[in-house]
CSV table of C-alpha atoms in Angstrom, one decimal:
chain,number,residue,atom,x,y,z
A,1,MET,CA,-20.4,12.0,-17.5
A,2,HIS,CA,-18.6,9.3,-15.6
A,3,GLY,CA,-15.6,9.8,-13.4
A,4,SER,CA,-13.4,7.6,-15.6
A,5,GLU,CA,-13.7,10.3,-18.3
A,6,LEU,CA,-11.3,12.4,-16.2
A,7,LEU,CA,-8.6,10.1,-17.4
A,8,ALA,CA,-9.7,10.0,-21.0
A,9,GLU,CA,-8.0,13.2,-22.2
A,10,PRO,CA,-5.3,12.3,-24.8
A,11,SER,CA,-1.7,12.9,-24.0
A,12,PRO,CA,1.0,13.8,-26.5
A,13,GLU,CA,2.0,10.1,-26.5
A,14,GLY,CA,-1.6,9.1,-27.2
A,15,ARG,CA,-1.9,7.2,-23.9
A,16,PRO,CA,-4.9,8.0,-21.6
A,17,GLY,CA,-4.3,10.0,-18.5
A,18,HIS,CA,-0.6,10.6,-18.9
A,19,GLY,CA,-0.6,14.4,-19.3
A,20,PRO,CA,-0.4,15.7,-15.7
A,21,ALA,CA,0.8,12.4,-14.3
A,22,ARG,CA,3.9,12.5,-16.4
A,23,ARG,CA,5.1,15.5,-14.3
A,24,ALA,CA,5.4,13.2,-11.2
A,25,ALA,CA,9.1,12.4,-11.4
A,26,ARG,CA,9.0,11.4,-7.7
A,27,PHE,CA,6.6,11.0,-4.8
A,28,PRO,CA,5.7,14.2,-2.8
A,29,THR,CA,6.9,14.4,0.7
A,30,THR,CA,4.5,14.9,3.5
A,31,THR,CA,5.1,18.7,3.6
A,32,GLU,CA,4.8,19.0,-0.2
A,33,LEU,CA,1.5,17.1,-0.2
A,34,VAL,CA,0.0,19.5,2.4
A,35,ALA,CA,1.3,22.5,0.5
A,36,ALA,CA,-0.2,21.2,-2.8
A,37,ALA,CA,-3.6,20.8,-1.0
A,38,ARG,CA,-3.5,24.3,0.4
A,39,ALA,CA,-2.6,25.8,-3.0
A,40,LEU,CA,-5.4,23.9,-4.7
A,41,THR,CA,-7.9,25.2,-2.1
A,42,GLU,CA,-6.7,28.7,-2.7
A,43,ARG,CA,-7.0,28.4,-6.5
A,44,HIS,CA,-10.5,26.7,-6.3
A,45,PRO,CA,-12.2,28.2,-3.2
A,46,LEU,CA,-15.7,27.4,-4.6
A,47,HIS,CA,-14.9,23.7,-5.0
A,48,CYS,CA,-12.3,22.8,-2.4
A,49,ARG,CA,-12.2,22.8,1.4
A,50,LEU,CA,-9.2,21.7,3.6
A,51,ARG,CA,-9.9,21.0,7.2
A,52,ARG,CA,-8.4,19.2,10.1
A,53,VAL,CA,-10.2,16.0,11.2
A,54,GLY,CA,-7.8,14.7,13.8
A,55,THR,CA,-4.3,14.8,15.3
A,56,SER,CA,-1.6,12.1,15.2
A,57,ARG,CA,0.2,10.7,18.2
A,58,GLY,CA,3.0,13.1,17.4
A,59,GLY,CA,0.8,16.1,17.1
A,60,ALA,CA,0.6,16.4,13.3
A,61,PRO,CA,-2.7,17.4,11.8
A,62,LEU,CA,-4.8,14.9,9.9
A,63,LEU,CA,-6.0,16.9,7.0
A,64,LEU,CA,-9.1,16.2,4.8
A,65,LEU,CA,-9.3,17.8,1.3
A,66,SER,CA,-12.9,17.9,0.0
A,67,VAL,CA,-13.8,18.6,-3.6
A,68,GLY,CA,-17.3,19.2,-4.9
A,69,ARG,CA,-20.7,19.9,-3.2
A,70,GLY,CA,-22.7,16.7,-3.9
A,71,SER,CA,-24.8,14.8,-1.3
A,72,ARG,CA,-23.0,11.4,-1.9
A,73,SER,CA,-19.5,10.9,-0.6
A,74,VAL,CA,-16.4,9.1,-1.8
A,75,LEU,CA,-13.5,8.9,0.7
A,76,VAL,CA,-10.0,8.2,-0.5
A,77,VAL,CA,-7.4,7.5,2.2
A,78,ALA,CA,-3.6,7.7,1.6
A,79,GLY,CA,-0.6,7.1,3.8
A,80,ALA,CA,-2.0,4.3,6.0
A,81,HIS,CA,1.4,2.6,5.7
A,82,ALA,CA,4.3,4.9,6.2
A,83,ASN,CA,6.5,3.4,3.5
A,84,GLU,CA,3.9,3.7,0.7
A,85,PRO,CA,3.8,7.3,-0.6
A,86,VAL,CA,2.1,6.6,-3.9
A,87,GLY,CA,-1.3,7.2,-2.4
A,88,GLY,CA,-0.4,10.8,-1.6
A,89,ALA,CA,0.7,11.4,-5.2
A,90,THR,CA,-2.5,9.8,-6.5
A,91,ILE,CA,-4.6,12.0,-4.2
A,92,ARG,CA,-2.9,15.1,-5.5
A,93,TYR,CA,-3.4,14.0,-9.1
A,94,LEU,CA,-7.1,13.1,-8.6
A,95,ALA,CA,-7.9,16.3,-6.8
A,96,GLU,CA,-6.3,18.5,-9.4
A,97,ARG,CA,-8.2,16.7,-12.2
A,98,LEU,CA,-11.5,17.0,-10.3
A,99,CYS,CA,-11.0,20.7,-9.9
A,100,ARG,CA,-10.4,21.1,-13.6
A,101,ARG,CA,-13.6,19.3,-14.4
A,102,PRO,CA,-16.1,20.3,-11.6
A,103,GLU,CA,-19.1,19.5,-13.8
A,104,THR,CA,-18.3,15.8,-13.4
A,105,HIS,CA,-18.9,15.4,-9.7
A,106,GLU,CA,-21.6,18.0,-9.7
A,107,GLU,CA,-23.6,16.1,-12.3
A,108,GLU,CA,-23.1,12.9,-10.3
A,109,ASP,CA,-24.1,14.6,-7.0
A,110,THR,CA,-20.8,13.5,-5.6
A,111,ARG,CA,-18.4,15.0,-3.2
A,112,TRP,CA,-14.9,13.6,-3.0
A,113,HIS,CA,-12.9,13.6,0.3
A,114,PHE,CA,-9.2,13.0,0.3
A,115,LEU,CA,-7.5,12.1,3.6
A,116,LEU,CA,-4.0,13.3,2.8
A,117,CYS,CA,-2.0,11.0,5.1
A,118,LEU,CA,-3.3,8.7,7.8
A,119,ASP,CA,0.1,8.2,9.4
A,120,PRO,CA,2.0,11.5,9.0
A,121,ASP,CA,4.4,10.7,11.8
A,122,GLY,CA,5.6,7.5,10.2
A,123,ALA,CA,5.5,9.0,6.7
A,124,ARG,CA,7.9,11.7,7.6
A,125,ARG,CA,10.5,9.1,8.5
A,126,ASN,CA,10.4,8.1,4.8
A,127,ASP,CA,10.7,11.6,3.5
A,128,PRO,CA,14.6,11.5,3.1
A,129,TRP,CA,14.5,8.8,0.4
A,130,ILE,CA,11.4,10.4,-1.2
A,131,ARG,CA,13.0,13.8,-1.3
A,132,ASP,CA,16.2,12.4,-2.9
A,133,GLY,CA,14.0,10.8,-5.6
A,134,ALA,CA,15.4,7.3,-4.7
A,135,THR,CA,14.4,4.8,-7.4
A,136,GLY,CA,16.8,1.9,-6.6
A,137,LEU,CA,15.7,-0.7,-4.1
A,138,PRO,CA,18.9,-0.5,-2.0
A,139,ALA,CA,18.4,3.3,-1.4
A,140,TYR,CA,14.8,2.6,-0.5
A,141,TYR,CA,15.6,-0.1,2.0
A,142,ARG,CA,18.5,1.7,3.6
A,143,ARG,CA,16.0,4.4,4.9
A,144,PHE,CA,12.9,2.2,5.0
A,145,PHE,CA,10.5,2.7,7.9
A,146,ARG,CA,7.2,1.0,8.7
A,147,PRO,CA,5.9,0.7,12.3
A,148,CYS,CA,4.8,-2.5,13.9
A,149,SER,CA,1.2,-3.7,13.3
A,150,THR,CA,-0.1,-2.3,16.6
A,151,GLU,CA,1.0,1.2,15.5
A,152,GLN,CA,-0.7,1.0,12.0
A,153,PRO,CA,-3.9,3.0,12.1
A,154,GLU,CA,-6.0,1.0,9.7
A,155,TRP,CA,-6.2,-1.9,12.2
A,156,LEU,CA,-8.7,-1.7,15.1
A,157,PRO,CA,-7.6,-3.1,18.4
A,158,PRO,CA,-8.7,-6.7,19.2
A,159,PRO,CA,-11.5,-7.2,21.9
A,160,GLY,CA,-10.0,-6.2,25.2
A,161,GLY,CA,-6.9,-4.8,23.4
A,162,GLY,CA,-7.2,-1.2,24.6
A,163,ALA,CA,-8.1,2.0,22.9
A,164,PRO,CA,-7.6,2.6,19.2
A,165,LEU,CA,-4.9,4.9,18.0
A,166,PRO,CA,-5.8,8.6,17.6
A,167,GLU,CA,-5.4,8.3,13.9
A,168,THR,CA,-7.8,5.3,13.9
A,169,ARG,CA,-10.4,7.2,15.9
A,170,ALA,CA,-10.2,10.0,13.5
A,171,LEU,CA,-10.7,7.8,10.5
A,172,THR,CA,-13.6,5.8,12.0
A,173,ALA,CA,-15.3,9.1,13.1
A,174,LEU,CA,-14.9,10.4,9.6
A,175,LEU,CA,-16.5,7.2,8.2
A,176,ASP,CA,-19.4,7.5,10.7
A,177,ASP,CA,-19.9,11.1,9.6
A,178,LEU,CA,-19.6,10.8,5.9
A,179,ARG,CA,-21.1,7.3,5.4
A,180,PRO,CA,-19.5,7.2,2.0
A,181,VAL,CA,-20.7,5.2,-0.9
A,182,LEU,CA,-17.1,4.1,-1.5
A,183,GLN,CA,-13.9,4.1,0.6
A,184,CYS,CA,-10.7,3.7,-1.3
A,185,SER,CA,-7.5,2.9,0.6
A,186,LEU,CA,-4.4,3.5,-1.5
A,187,HIS,CA,-1.4,1.2,-1.0
A,188,GLY,CA,1.8,0.4,-2.7
A,189,VAL,CA,4.2,-2.5,-2.7
A,190,GLU,CA,7.9,-2.6,-3.4
A,191,LEU,CA,7.9,-5.3,-6.0
A,192,GLY,CA,5.2,-7.5,-7.7
A,193,GLY,CA,2.0,-6.4,-9.4
A,194,SER,CA,-1.3,-4.6,-8.9
A,195,TRP,CA,-4.5,-5.9,-7.3
A,196,VAL,CA,-7.6,-4.7,-5.6
A,197,GLN,CA,-9.1,-6.0,-2.4
A,198,LEU,CA,-12.9,-5.5,-1.9
A,199,THR,CA,-15.3,-5.9,1.0
A,200,ARG,CA,-18.0,-7.1,-1.5
A,201,PRO,CA,-18.2,-8.0,-5.1
A,202,LEU,CA,-18.1,-5.3,-7.7
A,203,PRO,CA,-18.8,-6.9,-11.1
A,204,GLY,CA,-17.1,-5.4,-14.1
A,205,LEU,CA,-14.1,-4.0,-12.3
A,206,GLY,CA,-11.7,-6.5,-13.8
A,207,GLY,CA,-11.9,-5.0,-17.3
A,208,PRO,CA,-10.7,-1.4,-16.5
A,209,LEU,CA,-8.2,-2.8,-13.9
A,210,ARG,CA,-6.7,-4.9,-16.7
A,211,ALA,CA,-6.8,-2.0,-19.2
A,212,HIS,CA,-5.0,0.4,-16.9
A,213,ALA,CA,-2.4,-2.2,-15.9
A,214,ASP,CA,-1.7,-3.2,-19.5
A,215,ALA,CA,-1.4,0.5,-20.6
A,216,ARG,CA,1.5,0.9,-18.2
A,217,GLY,CA,3.1,-2.6,-18.3
A,218,ILE,CA,2.0,-3.5,-14.8
A,219,PRO,CA,1.2,-7.2,-14.2
A,220,LEU,CA,-1.9,-8.2,-12.2
A,221,GLU,CA,-1.2,-10.3,-9.1
A,222,ARG,CA,-2.8,-13.7,-9.5
A,223,GLY,CA,-2.1,-15.0,-6.0
A,224,PRO,CA,-0.8,-12.1,-3.8
A,225,PHE,CA,0.6,-12.8,-0.4
A,226,ASP,CA,-1.9,-10.5,1.3
A,227,ALA,CA,-4.9,-12.3,-0.3
A,228,PHE,CA,-3.5,-15.8,-0.7
A,229,TYR,CA,-6.6,-17.6,0.5
A,230,TRP,CA,-9.3,-15.2,-0.8
A,231,ASP,CA,-11.9,-15.7,-3.5
A,232,SER,CA,-11.0,-13.9,-6.8
A,233,PRO,CA,-14.1,-13.1,-8.9
A,234,GLU,CA,-12.1,-11.5,-11.7
A,235,PRO,CA,-8.3,-11.4,-12.4
A,236,GLY,CA,-6.6,-9.0,-10.0
A,237,THR,CA,-9.6,-8.6,-7.7
A,238,TYR,CA,-10.0,-10.3,-4.3
A,239,LEU,CA,-12.9,-10.5,-1.8
A,240,MET,CA,-12.0,-9.9,1.9
A,241,PRO,CA,-13.3,-12.9,3.8
A,242,PRO,CA,-15.8,-12.4,6.6
A,243,PRO,CA,-14.8,-13.3,10.2
A,244,GLY,CA,-14.2,-17.1,10.6
A,245,ARG,CA,-13.0,-17.7,7.0
A,246,PRO,CA,-9.3,-18.3,6.3
A,247,ASP,CA,-7.8,-14.8,6.2
A,248,GLN,CA,-4.1,-14.7,6.3
A,249,PHE,CA,-1.2,-16.9,7.2
A,250,GLY,CA,-1.4,-17.9,10.9
A,251,ALA,CA,2.0,-16.2,11.7
A,252,LEU,CA,0.7,-12.8,10.7
A,253,PRO,CA,-0.6,-10.5,13.5
A,254,ASP,CA,-3.4,-8.8,11.5
A,255,GLU,CA,-7.0,-9.9,10.8
A,256,THR,CA,-8.8,-8.3,7.9
A,257,ALA,CA,-12.2,-8.3,9.6
A,258,ARG,CA,-10.6,-6.2,12.3
A,259,SER,CA,-9.9,-3.2,10.1
A,260,THR,CA,-11.2,0.2,9.2
A,261,TRP,CA,-12.0,-1.3,5.8
A,262,PHE,CA,-15.0,-3.2,7.3
A,263,HIS,CA,-16.0,-0.4,9.8
A,264,PRO,CA,-18.4,1.3,7.4
A,265,TRP,CA,-20.0,-2.0,6.3
A,266,ARG,CA,-23.1,-1.1,8.4
A,267,TYR,CA,-23.7,1.9,6.1
A,268,GLY,CA,-23.5,-0.1,2.9
A,269,THR,CA,-20.1,1.4,2.1
A,270,LEU,CA,-17.9,-0.5,-0.3
A,271,THR,CA,-14.2,-0.5,0.5
A,272,GLY,CA,-11.6,-1.0,-2.2
A,273,VAL,CA,-7.9,-1.3,-1.4
A,274,VAL,CA,-5.8,-0.5,-4.5
A,275,GLU,CA,-2.3,-1.8,-4.6
A,276,VAL,CA,0.4,-0.7,-7.1
A,277,PRO,CA,4.1,-1.8,-7.3
A,278,MET,CA,7.2,0.3,-7.5
A,279,TRP,CA,8.9,-2.6,-9.4
A,280,ALA,CA,6.9,-4.9,-11.7
A,281,ASP,CA,7.6,-8.6,-11.7
A,282,PRO,CA,5.8,-10.5,-14.5
A,283,ARG,CA,6.1,-13.8,-12.6
A,284,VAL,CA,3.2,-12.8,-10.3
A,285,GLU,CA,0.8,-13.0,-13.2
A,286,ASP,CA,1.6,-16.6,-14.5
A,287,THR,CA,-1.3,-18.9,-13.6
A,288,ALA,CA,0.2,-22.0,-15.0
A,289,PRO,CA,0.7,-24.8,-12.4
A,290,HIS,CA,4.2,-24.8,-11.0
A,291,PRO,CA,6.1,-27.8,-12.3
A,292,ALA,CA,8.2,-28.3,-9.1
A,293,ALA,CA,6.3,-26.4,-6.4
A,294,GLY,CA,7.6,-28.6,-3.6
A,295,PRO,CA,11.3,-27.9,-4.1
A,296,ALA,CA,10.7,-24.3,-5.0
A,297,LEU,CA,8.7,-23.7,-1.7
A,298,ALA,CA,11.4,-25.6,0.2
A,299,ALA,CA,14.0,-23.2,-1.3
A,300,VAL,CA,12.0,-20.1,-0.5
A,301,SER,CA,11.5,-21.2,3.1
A,302,ALA,CA,15.2,-22.1,3.6
A,303,ARG,CA,16.3,-18.7,2.2
A,304,LEU,CA,13.8,-16.9,4.5
A,305,ARG,CA,15.2,-18.8,7.6
A,306,GLU,CA,18.8,-18.2,6.5
A,307,GLN,CA,18.4,-14.5,5.8
A,308,CYS,CA,16.5,-13.9,9.1
A,309,ALA,CA,19.2,-15.7,11.0
A,310,ARG,CA,21.8,-13.4,9.4
A,311,VAL,CA,19.8,-10.3,10.6
A,312,THR,CA,19.1,-11.8,14.0
A,313,GLY,CA,22.7,-12.6,14.6
A,314,LEU,CA,23.6,-8.9,14.2
A,315,LEU,CA,20.9,-7.6,16.6
A,316,PRO,CA,23.2,-7.7,19.7
A,317,ALA,CA,25.3,-4.9,18.1
A,318,VAL,CA,22.4,-2.4,18.4
A,319,ARG,CA,23.0,0.0,21.2
A,320,THR,CA,19.6,0.5,22.9
A,321,GLY,CA,18.7,3.6,24.8
A,322,ARG,CA,19.0,5.8,21.8
A,323,PRO,CA,15.8,7.3,20.3
A,324,ALA,CA,16.5,6.0,16.8
A,325,ALA,CA,17.2,2.5,17.9
A,326,ASP,CA,14.2,2.4,20.4
A,327,LEU,CA,11.8,3.6,17.7
A,328,LEU,CA,12.9,1.0,15.1
A,329,LEU,CA,13.3,-2.1,17.4
A,330,PRO,CA,9.6,-2.9,17.8
A,331,ALA,CA,9.0,-3.2,14.1
A,332,LEU,CA,12.3,-5.0,13.6
A,333,THR,CA,11.5,-7.5,16.3
A,334,GLU,CA,8.0,-8.1,15.0
A,335,THR,CA,9.4,-8.8,11.5
A,336,LEU,CA,11.9,-11.4,12.8
A,337,THR,CA,9.2,-13.0,15.0
A,338,VAL,CA,6.8,-13.4,12.1
A,339,ALA,CA,9.3,-14.9,9.6
A,340,PRO,CA,9.8,-18.4,11.1
A,341,GLY,CA,6.1,-19.0,11.2
A,342,LEU,CA,5.8,-18.1,7.6
A,343,ALA,CA,8.7,-20.3,6.6
A,344,ALA,CA,7.0,-23.2,8.4
A,345,ALA,CA,3.7,-22.5,6.7
A,346,TRP,CA,5.3,-22.5,3.2
A,347,ASP,CA,7.8,-25.4,3.7
A,348,PRO,CA,6.4,-28.7,2.3
A,349,VAL,CA,9.0,-30.6,4.4
A,350,GLY,CA,8.6,-30.9,8.2
A,351,PRO,CA,5.7,-30.1,10.5
A,352,PRO,CA,3.0,-27.8,9.1
A,353,GLY,CA,2.8,-24.2,10.2
A,354,ASP,CA,-0.2,-22.4,11.6
A,355,GLY,CA,-3.1,-21.8,9.3
A,356,PRO,CA,-4.9,-23.7,6.5
A,357,PRO,CA,-3.0,-25.7,3.9
A,358,LEU,CA,-1.7,-24.0,0.9
A,359,PRO,CA,-3.9,-23.8,-2.2
A,360,PRO,CA,-2.8,-25.4,-5.5
A,361,MET,CA,0.5,-23.8,-6.3
A,362,THR,CA,0.8,-21.9,-9.6
A,363,ARG,CA,3.9,-20.1,-10.8
A,364,ALA,CA,2.3,-16.9,-9.7
A,365,ARG,CA,1.7,-18.1,-6.1
A,366,VAL,CA,5.2,-19.4,-5.7
A,367,ALA,CA,6.5,-16.1,-7.1
A,368,ALA,CA,4.3,-14.2,-4.6
A,369,LEU,CA,5.8,-16.1,-1.6
A,370,ASP,CA,9.3,-15.7,-3.1
A,371,VAL,CA,8.8,-12.0,-3.3
A,372,ALA,CA,7.2,-11.7,0.2
A,373,GLY,CA,10.0,-13.6,1.9
A,374,ARG,CA,12.7,-11.5,0.3
A,375,ARG,CA,10.7,-8.3,1.1
A,376,LEU,CA,10.4,-9.3,4.8
A,377,THR,CA,14.2,-9.8,5.3
A,378,LEU,CA,15.1,-6.7,3.3
A,379,ARG,CA,12.8,-4.7,5.5
A,380,ALA,CA,14.3,-6.2,8.6
A,381,ALA,CA,17.8,-5.4,7.3
A,382,GLY,CA,16.8,-1.8,6.5
A,383,LEU,CA,15.5,-1.3,10.0
A,384,LEU,CA,18.6,-2.8,11.5
A,385,LEU,CA,20.9,-0.6,9.4
A,386,GLN,CA,19.3,2.5,10.8
A,387,ALA,CA,19.4,1.2,14.3
A,388,LEU,CA,23.1,0.7,14.1
A,389,ASP,CA,25.7,3.5,14.4
A,390,GLY,CA,27.4,4.4,11.2
A,391,ASP,CA,30.9,3.7,12.7
A,392,GLN,CA,30.1,0.2,13.8
A,393,PRO,CA,31.5,-2.6,11.6
A,394,GLU,CA,28.1,-4.3,11.6
A,395,HIS,CA,26.7,-1.3,9.8
A,396,ALA,CA,28.9,-2.0,6.7
A,397,THR,CA,28.0,-5.7,6.9
A,398,VAL,CA,24.2,-4.9,6.8
A,399,ARG,CA,24.7,-2.4,4.0
A,400,ARG,CA,26.4,-5.1,1.9
A,401,LEU,CA,23.6,-7.6,2.7
A,402,ILE,CA,21.0,-5.1,1.5
A,403,ASP,CA,22.9,-4.5,-1.8
A,404,ASP,CA,23.4,-8.3,-2.4
A,405,TRP,CA,19.8,-9.2,-1.5
A,406,CYS,CA,18.4,-6.4,-3.6
A,407,ALA,CA,20.4,-7.6,-6.6
A,408,GLU,CA,18.7,-11.0,-6.3
A,409,TYR,CA,15.3,-9.5,-5.6
A,410,ARG,CA,15.0,-7.3,-8.6
A,411,ARG,CA,16.6,-9.8,-11.1
A,412,SER,CA,13.3,-10.5,-12.9
A,413,ALA,CA,11.6,-7.0,-12.3
A,414,ARG,CA,11.7,-3.6,-13.8
A,415,PRO,CA,11.0,-0.2,-12.2
A,416,VAL,CA,7.6,1.4,-12.7
A,417,PRO,CA,7.9,5.2,-13.2
A,418,VAL,CA,6.1,7.2,-10.5
A,419,ALA,CA,3.9,8.8,-13.1
A,420,ASP,CA,2.7,5.3,-14.3
A,421,GLN,CA,2.1,4.2,-10.7
A,422,VAL,CA,-0.1,7.3,-10.1
A,423,ALA,CA,-2.0,7.2,-13.4
A,424,HIS,CA,-2.7,3.5,-12.9
A,425,GLN,CA,-3.9,3.9,-9.3
A,426,ALA,CA,-6.0,7.0,-10.1
A,427,GLY,CA,-7.6,5.2,-13.0
A,428,VAL,CA,-8.6,2.2,-10.8
A,429,VAL,CA,-10.0,4.5,-8.2
A,430,LEU,CA,-12.2,6.2,-10.8
A,431,ALA,CA,-13.3,2.8,-12.1
A,432,LEU,CA,-14.3,1.8,-8.6
A,433,ALA,CA,-16.2,5.0,-8.1
A,434,ASP,CA,-18.0,4.6,-11.4
A,435,ARG,CA,-19.3,1.2,-10.5
A,436,ALA,CA,-20.0,1.9,-6.9
A,437,LEU,CA,-21.9,5.2,-7.6
A,438,HIS,CA,-24.0,3.6,-10.4
A,439,ALA,CA,-24.6,0.2,-8.9
């Protein structure tokens, strides 16, 4: 019996995998996710174990939920990015389904390991909008938090760059201990489509990826910002380039080869990064050549510069020396530093930016850059809003900016219910596991 059969149970609507997932009206908070894992362990003591595998910088436990008793391991990591809670909901969903069907992983000699949240300190800062069940983009961005790249635990420090974060050390030690057949890193994006990033080819994944996406009306990204230069063996799947190959836009601080995704390569581990959107934008799937790519890119670049200038002009109003402002300013500053370089890289007019030239521009690729630019300035505005005092006039100004920019941002998109996000991501994880375990 293959793992994908866990999602094959019919639901009342006749759609696969929708039964338990339909109960997920909102994402779980950090506390709720831990409570669910403890309750599952108490209900299934023969199949589940919950243990601490590390401690965050803020003293929070890094908890690993293990299901099954097989000799082969699959590791699923959630919460690497603090603003992406879908992974925790997917872990809860998968663990519950596995416990109801223990014969599946026992027959396959597989033990599943779920790292509940890799960045619990950052994730807790997003708990307010999660607890309120915020589904609108303005409510999300007003309380958005994501640390700067040096404080994101899936990135290893560069040579000579100091010691890795405690969360990073815990994850790499876990990978060294488990040597999993498959590592799945669960991610979400505010608006766009779904795609999978792989450390090596996995033939046949494109079919189930497409099926799960189509069942829930989620487009597949055909030129995502995060994998703009990468090879795509099947629609929606992208191969992470080895060191020395064009990786990301030159203005971005991260390098994929310097990540915990590649850390277990030495053990033969396949890593798959599964992305799912909160809002679906069908434009990101259109592979037709863009009829006016030059003017469209020039407009995207100009808007990015203009919106960043609006946010930058309001920075002097932030009263530093307060814990809230001091926590938010590094991420805000990094965002505003990255933006001009991206605008230069995308703009066909003027001197070229850092990095390789743009590939042939399809409608999907232009849409991906349009979405990424708007996302960048909305994140900056959300961080700035929280760094300001509520009684400052600039606070009301930024709040209006977020409302106006969100109205433009979501014009061509529709919200994806949490249950559909979870069911899609879970289905793709199981499809990855099927192919990795039987390769």
